[in-house]
Coordinates of C-alpha atoms and ligand atoms in Angstrom, one line a residue:
M1402 CA -93.8 168.3 293.0
F1403 CA -94.8 165.0 291.7
S1404 CA -91.5 164.6 289.8
K1405 CA -89.6 165.3 293.1
F1406 CA -91.8 162.7 294.8
R1407 CA -91.1 160.3 292.0
K1408 CA -87.3 160.9 292.2
Y1409 CA -87.3 160.2 295.9
S1410 CA -89.1 156.7 295.1
V1411 CA -86.4 156.1 292.6
A1412 CA -83.8 157.0 295.2
L1413 CA -85.4 154.4 297.5
L1414 CA -85.2 151.6 294.7
A1415 CA -81.7 152.9 293.9
L1416 CA -80.7 152.3 297.6
S1417 CA -81.9 148.7 297.3
L1418 CA -80.1 148.1 294.0
C1419 CA -77.0 150.3 294.1
G1420 CA -76.3 151.2 297.6
S1421 CA -76.5 154.2 299.7
F1422 CA -73.9 156.4 297.6
C1423 CA -76.1 156.2 294.6
A1424 CA -79.3 156.7 296.4
T1425 CA -77.9 159.9 298.2
A1426 CA -76.8 161.4 295.0
I1427 CA -80.1 160.8 293.4
A1428 CA -82.0 162.2 296.4
K1429 CA -80.0 165.3 296.6
E1430 CA -80.6 166.1 292.9
A1431 CA -84.4 166.0 293.7
E1432 CA -83.7 169.4 295.6
K1433 CA -82.4 171.2 292.5
E1434 CA -83.6 172.0 289.0
P1435 CA -82.1 169.6 286.4
W1436 CA -79.2 170.9 284.3
W1437 CA -81.0 170.4 281.1
K1438 CA -83.5 173.2 281.8
Q1439 CA -80.8 175.8 281.6
A1440 CA -78.6 174.1 279.0
V1441 CA -78.1 175.0 275.4
V1442 CA -77.9 171.8 273.4
Y1443 CA -75.9 171.7 270.1
E1444 CA -76.5 168.9 267.4
I1445 CA -73.4 167.5 265.8
Y1446 CA -73.6 165.5 262.7
P1447 CA -70.1 163.7 263.1
R1448 CA -69.4 163.1 259.4
S1449 CA -69.6 166.9 258.8
F1450 CA -68.3 168.6 261.8
A1451 CA -64.5 168.4 261.8
D1452 CA -62.2 166.0 260.0
A1453 CA -59.0 165.5 262.2
D1454 CA -57.5 162.7 260.2
N1455 CA -58.0 164.5 256.8
N1456 CA -59.8 161.8 254.9
G1457 CA -63.0 163.8 254.0
V1458 CA -65.3 162.4 256.7
G1459 CA -65.5 164.0 260.2
E1460 CA -65.1 161.8 263.2
I1461 CA -64.9 161.8 267.1
K1462 CA -61.4 163.3 267.3
G1463 CA -62.5 166.1 265.1
I1464 CA -65.3 166.9 267.6
T1465 CA -62.8 166.8 270.5
S1466 CA -60.5 169.1 268.7
K1467 CA -63.4 171.8 268.6
L1468 CA -64.6 171.6 272.2
D1469 CA -63.0 175.0 273.1
Y1470 CA -64.9 176.6 270.3
L1471 CA -68.1 175.0 271.7
K1472 CA -67.3 176.1 275.1
D1473 CA -66.6 179.6 274.1
L1474 CA -70.0 179.6 272.0
G1475 CA -71.7 178.8 275.3
V1476 CA -72.8 175.2 274.5
D1477 CA -73.6 172.9 277.5
A1478 CA -74.6 169.6 276.0
L1479 CA -73.8 168.0 272.5
W1480 CA -76.3 165.7 270.8
I1481 CA -74.2 163.6 268.7
T1482 CA -76.0 161.8 265.8
P1483 CA -75.2 158.0 265.5
C1484 CA -71.5 157.2 265.8
Y1485 CA -72.0 153.4 266.1
P1486 CA -70.8 150.8 263.7
S1487 CA -73.2 150.8 260.6
P1488 CA -73.2 150.1 257.0
Q1489 CA -74.1 153.8 256.7
V1490 CA -77.0 153.1 254.3
D1491 CA -78.8 155.9 256.3
F1492 CA -75.6 157.6 257.5
G1493 CA -75.5 155.9 261.0
Y1494 CA -79.3 155.5 261.5
D1495 CA -78.8 151.8 260.5
I1496 CA -76.9 150.4 263.6
S1497 CA -74.9 147.1 263.4
D1498 CA -73.7 147.2 266.9
Y1499 CA -75.2 149.2 269.7
K1500 CA -72.2 149.0 272.1
A1501 CA -69.3 150.2 270.0
I1502 CA -68.0 153.1 267.9
A1503 CA -67.9 153.1 264.1
P1504 CA -64.3 152.6 262.9
E1505 CA -64.7 155.5 260.4
Y1506 CA -65.5 157.7 263.4
G1507 CA -62.7 156.3 265.8
T1508 CA -62.3 154.0 268.6
M1509 CA -63.9 153.7 272.0
A1510 CA -60.8 155.2 273.4
D1511 CA -61.5 158.3 271.2
F1512 CA -65.0 158.4 272.4
D1513 CA -63.8 158.2 276.1
E1514 CA -61.4 161.0 275.5
L1515 CA -64.3 163.1 274.1
L1516 CA -66.3 162.3 277.2
A1517 CA -63.3 163.2 279.5
E1518 CA -62.4 166.4 277.6
A1519 CA -66.1 167.5 277.5
K1520 CA -66.5 166.9 281.2
K1521 CA -63.4 169.1 281.9
R1522 CA -65.3 171.8 280.0
D1523 CA -68.6 171.1 281.7
I1524 CA -70.1 170.0 278.5
K1525 CA -72.5 166.9 278.4
I1526 CA -72.7 164.3 275.8
I1527 CA -76.1 163.0 274.6
M1528 CA -76.1 159.9 272.2
D1529 CA -78.7 159.3 269.5
F1530 CA -80.6 156.1 270.4
V1531 CA -82.1 154.3 267.3
M1532 CA -84.8 152.0 268.9
N1533 CA -87.2 151.5 266.2
H1534 CA -84.9 149.6 263.9
S1535 CA -81.2 148.2 263.6
S1536 CA -79.4 147.6 260.4
D1537 CA -80.0 144.5 258.4
K1538 CA -76.4 143.6 259.1
H1539 CA -76.8 143.6 262.9
P1540 CA -76.0 140.0 264.0
W1541 CA -79.5 140.0 265.8
F1542 CA -81.2 140.4 262.2
V1543 CA -78.8 138.1 260.5
E1544 CA -79.7 135.4 263.0
S1545 CA -83.4 136.4 262.9
A1546 CA -83.4 136.2 259.0
S1547 CA -81.5 132.8 259.0
S1548 CA -84.6 130.6 259.5
K1549 CA -88.2 130.7 260.7
D1550 CA -87.5 129.0 264.0
N1551 CA -84.4 130.9 264.9
A1552 CA -84.4 132.0 268.6
K1553 CA -84.2 135.6 267.4
R1554 CA -87.0 135.4 264.7
D1555 CA -89.4 137.2 266.9
W1556 CA -87.0 140.0 267.5
Y1557 CA -88.2 141.6 264.1
I1558 CA -91.4 141.5 262.3
W1559 CA -91.9 138.7 259.9
R1560 CA -95.0 137.7 258.1
D1561 CA -96.4 135.6 255.2
G1562 CA -97.4 137.4 252.2
V1563 CA -101.2 137.5 250.9
N1564 CA -101.5 136.0 247.5
G1565 CA -98.1 136.6 246.5
A1566 CA -98.2 140.2 247.7
P1567 CA -97.0 141.8 250.8
P1568 CA -99.0 141.4 254.0
N1569 CA -100.8 144.7 253.7
N1570 CA -100.6 148.2 252.1
W1571 CA -98.1 149.9 254.5
I1572 CA -95.7 152.3 252.9
S1573 CA -92.4 153.0 254.2
L1574 CA -91.7 156.6 255.2
F1575 CA -88.7 156.5 252.7
G1576 CA -90.9 155.4 249.8
H1577 CA -92.5 152.1 248.5
S1578 CA -93.9 149.0 250.4
A1579 CA -92.8 148.8 253.9
W1580 CA -92.3 144.9 253.3
K1581 CA -89.4 143.3 251.8
L1582 CA -89.6 139.7 250.7
Y1583 CA -86.7 137.4 252.0
P1584 CA -87.0 134.3 249.6
E1585 CA -84.9 132.2 251.8
T1586 CA -87.8 131.9 254.4
G1587 CA -90.4 132.9 252.1
Q1588 CA -91.7 135.6 254.5
Y1589 CA -91.9 139.4 254.4
N1590 CA -89.9 141.6 256.8
Y1591 CA -91.4 145.0 258.0
H1592 CA -89.4 148.3 257.8
F1593 CA -90.8 151.7 258.6
F1594 CA -87.6 153.2 256.9
Y1595 CA -85.2 151.7 254.3
P1596 CA -85.4 148.0 253.7
E1597 CA -81.8 147.9 255.2
Q1598 CA -83.5 149.2 258.5
P1599 CA -85.8 146.4 259.8
D1600 CA -88.0 147.4 262.7
L1601 CA -87.2 145.7 266.0
N1602 CA -90.2 143.9 267.6
W1603 CA -90.9 145.9 270.9
R1604 CA -93.4 143.2 271.9
N1605 CA -90.5 140.8 272.4
S1606 CA -89.4 141.1 275.9
E1607 CA -85.9 139.6 275.4
M1608 CA -85.1 142.2 272.6
R1609 CA -86.6 144.8 274.9
K1610 CA -84.1 144.0 277.6
A1611 CA -81.2 143.8 275.2
M1612 CA -82.0 147.5 274.1
Y1613 CA -82.1 148.9 277.6
D1614 CA -78.9 147.0 278.2
A1615 CA -77.4 148.9 275.4
A1616 CA -78.7 152.1 277.0
R1617 CA -77.0 151.1 280.3
F1618 CA -73.8 150.6 278.5
W1619 CA -73.6 154.4 277.5
L1620 CA -74.9 155.5 280.8
D1621 CA -72.5 153.6 282.6
K1622 CA -69.8 155.5 280.6
G1623 CA -71.3 158.9 281.8
V1624 CA -73.4 160.0 278.7
A1625 CA -75.9 162.5 279.9
G1626 CA -78.9 161.0 278.0
F1627 CA -80.3 160.0 274.7
R1628 CA -82.1 161.5 271.8
L1629 CA -84.6 159.1 270.7
D1630 CA -84.9 158.4 267.1
A1631 CA -88.2 157.8 265.5
V1632 CA -89.6 156.7 268.7
Q1633 CA -93.3 157.0 267.7
A1634 CA -92.9 154.2 265.2
L1635 CA -91.9 151.5 267.7
F1636 CA -95.2 149.5 267.5
E1637 CA -97.4 148.1 264.8
D1638 CA -100.9 146.7 265.2
P1639 CA -100.1 143.0 265.1
K1640 CA -103.2 142.3 263.1
L1641 CA -101.8 144.3 260.3
P1642 CA -104.8 146.0 259.0
D1643 CA -104.5 148.1 255.9
N1644 CA -103.8 151.8 256.4
P1645 CA -106.5 154.2 255.1
V1646 CA -105.6 155.5 251.7
K1647 CA -105.7 159.2 251.1
E1648 CA -105.8 161.3 247.8
G1649 CA -102.8 161.7 245.8
K1650 CA -99.3 160.3 245.7
N1651 CA -96.3 160.9 247.9
Q1652 CA -93.0 162.2 246.5
Y1653 CA -91.9 158.7 245.7
G1654 CA -95.1 158.0 243.5
D1655 CA -96.7 155.7 246.2
P1656 CA -100.4 156.3 247.1
N1657 CA -100.7 158.6 250.0
T1658 CA -101.6 156.7 253.2
E1659 CA -102.3 157.7 256.9
Y1660 CA -100.0 155.8 259.3
L1661 CA -102.9 154.7 261.4
H1662 CA -101.8 151.2 262.5
N1663 CA -98.0 151.6 262.6
D1664 CA -97.2 154.9 264.1
R1665 CA -98.1 156.6 267.4
L1666 CA -99.6 153.5 269.1
P1667 CA -100.3 153.8 272.8
E1668 CA -97.9 151.1 273.7
V1669 CA -94.9 153.5 272.9
H1670 CA -95.7 155.1 276.2
D1671 CA -95.0 152.0 278.2
V1672 CA -91.5 151.8 276.5
L1673 CA -90.9 155.5 277.2
R1674 CA -91.7 155.0 280.9
E1675 CA -89.5 151.9 281.3
L1676 CA -86.6 153.6 279.4
R1677 CA -87.1 156.7 281.6
A1678 CA -87.0 154.5 284.8
V1679 CA -83.6 153.0 283.4
L1680 CA -82.2 156.5 283.2
D1681 CA -83.7 157.7 286.6
M1682 CA -81.4 154.9 288.3
Y1683 CA -78.5 157.1 287.5
P1684 CA -77.3 160.2 289.1
G1685 CA -76.9 163.3 287.2
D1686 CA -80.4 163.9 285.9
R1687 CA -80.0 162.1 282.7
V1688 CA -82.3 163.4 280.0
L1689 CA -84.5 162.0 277.1
I1690 CA -85.1 164.1 274.0
G1691 CA -87.7 162.7 271.9
E1692 CA -88.1 162.8 268.1
T1693 CA -91.9 163.0 268.8
T1694 CA -94.2 164.0 266.1
G1695 CA -97.9 164.9 266.5
S1696 CA -100.6 166.8 264.6
D1697 CA -101.2 169.1 267.6
I1698 CA -99.8 170.1 270.9
A1699 CA -101.9 167.9 272.9
E1700 CA -100.6 164.8 271.0
I1701 CA -96.9 166.0 271.1
S1702 CA -97.2 166.6 275.0
K1703 CA -98.2 162.9 275.5
S1704 CA -94.7 162.1 275.3
Y1705 CA -93.9 164.0 278.6
G1706 CA -96.0 161.2 280.2
K1707 CA -99.1 161.7 282.3
N1708 CA -96.9 162.1 285.4
L1709 CA -94.0 163.6 283.5
D1710 CA -92.4 160.2 283.7
E1711 CA -91.5 159.8 280.0
V1712 CA -89.4 162.2 277.8
Q1713 CA -88.3 165.2 279.4
L1714 CA -87.8 167.1 276.3
P1715 CA -90.1 166.1 273.3
M1716 CA -89.2 167.9 270.1
N1717 CA -92.0 170.0 268.9
F1718 CA -92.0 169.8 265.0
I1719 CA -95.1 172.2 264.7
M1720 CA -93.0 175.0 266.1
A1721 CA -90.0 174.0 264.2
Y1722 CA -91.9 174.1 260.9
I1723 CA -93.8 177.2 261.1
N1724 CA -91.6 178.3 258.0
K1725 CA -92.9 181.9 257.9
L1726 CA -92.1 184.9 259.9
S1727 CA -95.4 185.7 261.3
A1728 CA -95.9 187.4 264.7
P1729 CA -99.3 185.9 265.4
E1730 CA -98.3 182.5 264.3
F1731 CA -95.1 182.6 266.6
R1732 CA -97.2 184.0 269.3
K1733 CA -99.8 181.2 269.1
R1734 CA -97.2 178.3 268.9
I1735 CA -95.0 179.6 271.6
S1736 CA -98.0 180.1 273.9
E1737 CA -99.5 176.8 273.3
W1738 CA -96.0 175.0 273.8
D1739 CA -95.3 177.1 276.9
K1740 CA -98.5 176.0 278.4
N1741 CA -98.6 172.5 277.0
P1742 CA -101.2 170.4 278.7
A1743 CA -98.7 168.0 280.4
G1744 CA -96.9 170.9 282.2
G1745 CA -93.7 169.8 280.7
W1746 CA -90.6 171.8 280.2
P1747 CA -90.4 173.1 276.4
L1748 CA -87.6 172.4 274.0
Y1749 CA -87.2 174.7 271.0
F1750 CA -85.2 174.2 267.7
F1751 CA -85.5 175.2 264.2
S1752 CA -83.1 173.1 262.2
N1753 CA -81.7 169.6 262.2
H1754 CA -80.2 167.1 259.9
D1755 CA -83.6 166.2 258.3
Q1756 CA -84.8 169.7 257.6
V1757 CA -83.8 172.5 255.3
R1758 CA -81.6 174.8 257.4
H1759 CA -83.8 177.5 258.7
F1760 CA -81.6 180.3 257.4
V1761 CA -83.1 179.2 253.9
R1762 CA -86.6 178.4 255.2
Y1763 CA -87.1 181.8 256.8
G1764 CA -84.6 184.2 254.8
D1765 CA -85.8 186.5 252.2
K1766 CA -82.4 186.9 250.6
I1767 CA -82.1 190.4 251.4
H1768 CA -82.2 190.4 255.2
N1769 CA -81.1 186.7 255.8
E1770 CA -78.5 187.9 258.5
D1771 CA -81.0 190.0 260.4
I1772 CA -83.5 187.1 260.1
A1773 CA -80.9 184.6 261.5
K1774 CA -80.4 186.9 264.5
L1775 CA -84.1 187.2 264.9
T1776 CA -84.8 183.5 265.0
A1777 CA -81.7 183.1 267.3
A1778 CA -83.3 185.7 269.7
V1779 CA -86.4 183.6 269.8
L1780 CA -84.6 180.4 270.5
M1781 CA -82.5 181.9 273.3
T1782 CA -85.1 184.0 275.1
V1783 CA -88.2 182.0 275.4
R1784 CA -88.9 179.9 278.3
G1785 CA -87.4 176.5 277.5
T1786 CA -84.2 174.7 276.4
P1787 CA -82.8 175.8 273.0
M1788 CA -81.4 173.2 270.6
M1789 CA -79.1 174.3 267.8
Y1790 CA -77.9 172.6 264.8
Y1791 CA -74.1 172.8 263.9
G1792 CA -73.3 175.8 261.8
E1793 CA -76.6 177.7 262.5
E1794 CA -74.7 180.0 264.6
L1795 CA -72.9 181.1 261.5
G1796 CA -76.0 181.5 259.3
M1797 CA -75.0 178.4 257.3
Q1798 CA -77.3 177.6 254.4
N1799 CA -78.2 174.5 252.5
N1800 CA -76.0 173.5 249.7
D1801 CA -78.3 171.1 247.7
P1802 CA -77.2 168.7 245.2
K1803 CA -77.8 169.8 241.6
T1804 CA -78.1 166.5 240.0
K1805 CA -79.3 163.0 241.0
E1806 CA -75.7 161.7 240.5
D1807 CA -74.6 164.1 243.2
V1808 CA -76.9 162.8 245.7
Q1809 CA -75.6 160.7 248.7
D1810 CA -78.8 160.5 250.8
P1811 CA -80.9 157.4 249.4
I1812 CA -84.2 159.2 249.8
G1813 CA -82.9 161.6 247.2
K1814 CA -82.0 159.0 244.7
I1815 CA -85.2 157.3 245.3
G1816 CA -87.3 160.4 245.0
W1817 CA -85.4 162.6 242.7
P1818 CA -86.4 165.3 241.7
A1819 CA -89.6 165.6 243.9
E1820 CA -87.4 164.5 246.8
I1821 CA -83.8 165.7 246.6
G1822 CA -82.8 164.3 250.1
R1823 CA -81.1 165.7 253.0
D1824 CA -77.4 166.3 251.8
G1825 CA -78.0 170.0 251.5
E1826 CA -78.4 170.6 255.3
R1827 CA -75.5 168.1 256.2
T1828 CA -72.6 169.9 254.4
P1829 CA -69.3 170.5 256.3
M1830 CA -69.0 172.9 259.0
Q1831 CA -67.4 176.1 257.9
W1832 CA -64.4 176.7 260.0
N1833 CA -62.3 179.4 257.9
S1834 CA -61.8 180.5 254.5
E1835 CA -59.1 178.1 253.6
I1836 CA -59.4 175.0 251.5
N1837 CA -62.6 173.0 252.1
A1838 CA -63.6 175.7 254.7
G1839 CA -60.9 174.3 257.1
F1840 CA -63.2 171.1 257.5
S1841 CA -60.6 168.7 255.9
K1842 CA -57.6 168.7 253.7
A1843 CA -59.2 166.0 251.6
K1844 CA -62.2 166.2 249.4
P1845 CA -65.2 166.3 251.8
W1846 CA -67.9 163.7 251.6
L1847 CA -70.3 166.4 250.7
P1848 CA -69.4 169.6 248.9
V1849 CA -68.8 172.7 251.1
S1850 CA -71.2 175.6 250.5
P1851 CA -69.9 178.2 248.1
D1852 CA -70.5 180.9 250.7
Y1853 CA -67.8 179.6 252.9
K1854 CA -65.2 182.6 252.4
K1855 CA -67.7 184.8 254.1
V1856 CA -69.7 182.4 256.2
N1857 CA -67.1 180.6 258.5
V1858 CA -66.0 180.6 262.2
A1859 CA -62.9 182.6 261.7
S1860 CA -64.3 185.7 259.7
E1861 CA -67.4 185.8 261.8
D1862 CA -65.3 185.8 265.2
A1863 CA -63.6 188.9 263.8
D1864 CA -66.8 190.7 262.9
K1865 CA -68.5 192.1 266.0
N1866 CA -71.8 192.3 264.0
S1867 CA -71.8 188.7 262.8
V1868 CA -74.5 186.2 263.3
L1869 CA -71.8 184.1 265.4
N1870 CA -71.2 187.1 267.6
F1871 CA -74.9 187.8 268.2
Y1872 CA -75.4 184.1 269.2
K1873 CA -72.7 184.3 271.7
Q1874 CA -74.2 187.6 273.2
L1875 CA -77.6 185.8 273.4
I1876 CA -76.3 182.7 275.0
H1877 CA -74.3 184.8 277.4
L1878 CA -77.5 186.8 278.4
R1879 CA -79.4 183.7 278.8
K1880 CA -77.0 182.4 281.4
T1881 CA -76.6 185.9 283.2
E1882 CA -80.1 187.2 283.4
D1883 CA -82.2 185.5 286.1
A1884 CA -85.5 186.3 284.2
L1885 CA -84.2 184.5 281.1
K1886 CA -82.9 181.5 283.3
N1887 CA -86.0 181.2 285.5
G1888 CA -88.7 183.7 284.6
S1889 CA -92.3 183.1 283.3
Y1890 CA -93.2 183.7 279.7
E1891 CA -95.9 186.4 279.1
T1892 CA -97.0 187.6 275.9
L1893 CA -97.5 191.5 275.3
D1894 CA -99.3 193.6 272.6
D1895 CA -101.2 190.4 271.8
H1896 CA -102.8 191.6 268.7
N1897 CA -99.9 193.2 267.0
P1898 CA -99.5 191.5 263.5
D1899 CA -95.9 192.5 263.0
V1900 CA -93.9 192.7 266.2
L1901 CA -93.7 189.6 268.6
S1902 CA -93.2 191.0 272.2
Y1903 CA -93.0 189.1 275.4
L1904 CA -91.8 189.3 279.0
R1905 CA -89.7 187.0 281.1
K1906 CA -90.4 187.6 284.6
S1907 CA -88.7 186.2 287.7
K1908 CA -88.8 187.1 291.3
D1909 CA -86.1 189.8 290.9
E1910 CA -86.0 190.8 287.3
I1911 CA -88.2 191.5 284.3
V1912 CA -86.9 191.3 280.8
V1913 CA -88.8 192.5 277.7
V1914 CA -88.2 191.1 274.3
A1915 CA -89.6 192.8 271.0
L1916 CA -89.0 191.2 267.7
N1917 CA -90.0 192.9 264.4
M1918 CA -91.0 190.1 262.0
T1919 CA -91.3 192.2 259.0
P1920 CA -89.2 193.9 256.4
A1921 CA -90.2 197.4 257.4
P1922 CA -89.5 199.5 260.3
K1923 CA -92.3 199.4 263.0
F1924 CA -93.2 201.4 266.2
V1925 CA -94.4 199.4 269.1
Q1926 CA -96.2 200.7 272.2
L1927 CA -95.6 198.1 275.0
D1928 CA -98.0 198.7 278.0
L1929 CA -97.0 196.4 280.9
S1930 CA -99.8 197.3 283.2
A1931 CA -101.9 194.3 282.3
N1932 CA -99.1 192.3 283.6
G1933 CA -99.0 194.0 286.8
I1934 CA -96.0 196.2 286.1
S1935 CA -96.2 199.9 286.4
A1936 CA -92.6 200.8 284.9
D1937 CA -92.5 201.8 281.3
T1938 CA -88.9 202.1 280.6
A1939 CA -86.1 199.6 280.3
E1940 CA -82.4 199.4 280.0
P1941 CA -81.1 197.9 276.7
L1942 CA -79.5 194.7 277.1
L1943 CA -78.9 193.5 273.6
A1944 CA -80.1 194.5 270.3
S1945 CA -79.5 193.6 266.6
F1946 CA -79.3 197.2 265.6
D1947 CA -77.8 200.4 267.3
A1948 CA -80.4 200.9 270.0
G1949 CA -78.0 203.3 272.0
S1950 CA -77.5 203.1 275.7
E1951 CA -80.3 205.5 277.0
S1952 CA -83.3 204.1 278.6
L1953 CA -85.9 202.7 276.4
H1954 CA -89.4 204.2 276.4
L1955 CA -91.6 201.1 276.2
K1956 CA -94.5 203.0 275.0
S1957 CA -92.7 204.1 271.9
L1958 CA -90.1 201.6 270.6
K1959 CA -88.8 201.9 267.1
L1960 CA -87.6 198.6 265.4
P1961 CA -85.7 198.4 262.1
A1962 CA -86.7 195.6 259.7
Y1963 CA -86.4 192.4 261.5
G1964 CA -85.0 194.2 264.5
V1965 CA -84.4 192.4 267.7
L1966 CA -84.5 194.5 271.1
I1967 CA -84.0 193.0 274.6
G1968 CA -84.3 195.2 277.6
K1969 CA -84.3 194.9 281.4
V1970 CA -87.5 196.6 282.8
N1971 CA -86.6 199.3 285.4
Ligands
LIG1131 C1 -84.9 160.2 261.9 C2 -83.6 160.6 261.8 O1 -83.4 161.9 262.2 C3 -83.3 160.4 260.3 O2 -82.0 161.1 259.9 C4 -83.3 159.0 260.0 O3 -83.2 158.9 258.6 C5 -84.7 158.4 260.5 N1 -85.0 158.7 261.7 C6 -84.5 156.9 260.5 O4 -83.7 156.4 261.4

């Protein structure tokens, strides 16, 4: 309700700024649910998705060439990790120009073509927006570093050292001191990540304007929104107090510290509100997805904003990191996210380019494919927006580097062997069983996983029981069953230690989902009367095993190991 009111206010503001056409478009949208509530979002790591020019590194044209595949899978929006010019120290998360395309990924014309081709297929493009830091090769930083009195000095964080040492004990998330000394000016520069990723100073209003201007550049082109990188780290306490030191050492050998004074500062919310207001000036329900961490749901859900006026889709890493198949744990985590205190719309994901693929984290090496289908079923049938990582629809697994010499990701070089880096989850997409899994004719920048002869799009397309075809069926169901689109989420059989069961209930339809999270067959008795439903049978809609076509008796359901059963209540 409030958000509708808010949109009308934005429409009024838009009327004054961009005329009646724009305002009418935004006001009309206030009437309908935003597209991102129903969408399936798919993350693409451009280096690894498809290599159209066969040089071993994927690019924009590669993505464009695979749009029909993505459409057929049922994807509605692509989140593309950074494809801006960059020295690639952190593979694109070190940006040297916020308004251009990296030459190794193509040209702006290639990007425009991607947008246009995606639009023809009703697929939206979401860019990665790296607001916390730029590259040290960005002209802003080069200027800032050039002298203490440069006009851009304050766009970054510079401080004097203390007795020949860094200004305080802050440790970079990527290892060692968060301060790098620049002898030219004798001052230290602050970096939450690599030294080559200096933090932007969000207390500087000119810099702030320049970043919003960069956001507008892409919004004007028609991108559907942004995934906000490391957004919690935008601010630091200007007094620079030391962070509390905890017991033990991190994977890089530094003392463990609590990021008390340089992470999740309240000022972040002012920026999120401002950026959201920038997006809300555009028609089309542009969306913000936040890389928002927090130690509990109350904290993560702060990123929705008190009036749902910040990030529409915060990423809940607590849910993504459950890391064990446990019905009680999933039940608890889904329920708390579904009923988050902000009343925001949930986003769910299990894998991304920074985390070991969930096929490995949840797999038991015996039932891996069944487990991949089960986690897919969670993703596609709970109330919320699912976000997938390229290749998860195949059951792709990590292909981790075996030696330090093989590592590309700098954190793997700094922290080897305690930290092996993130190469393993970033290997080339597996398209077919030909050379390099059909990703490229040249040697790929990271080695293809050895399982590619079996785990690839072409083979799985041809196998009706594959993980890929199960994803397709699930996505199709999500789009066709009203209860899965619009229904409430209600847990069933709340104390069952093994099977997670729930209802999705809309005005016209009730769908029941039962997921056996154990390696043994299980019987379940689902009694819907406490949910005000007298029916005790359902028609099978989709199962990961042969569930037959007869009506299901909800009071005696049999599920095989890691079995998934979805039915429509009669
Ligand atoms: C989070 C990104 O997902 C990760 O890949 C990157 O290294 C850091 N932020 C720094 O930008």
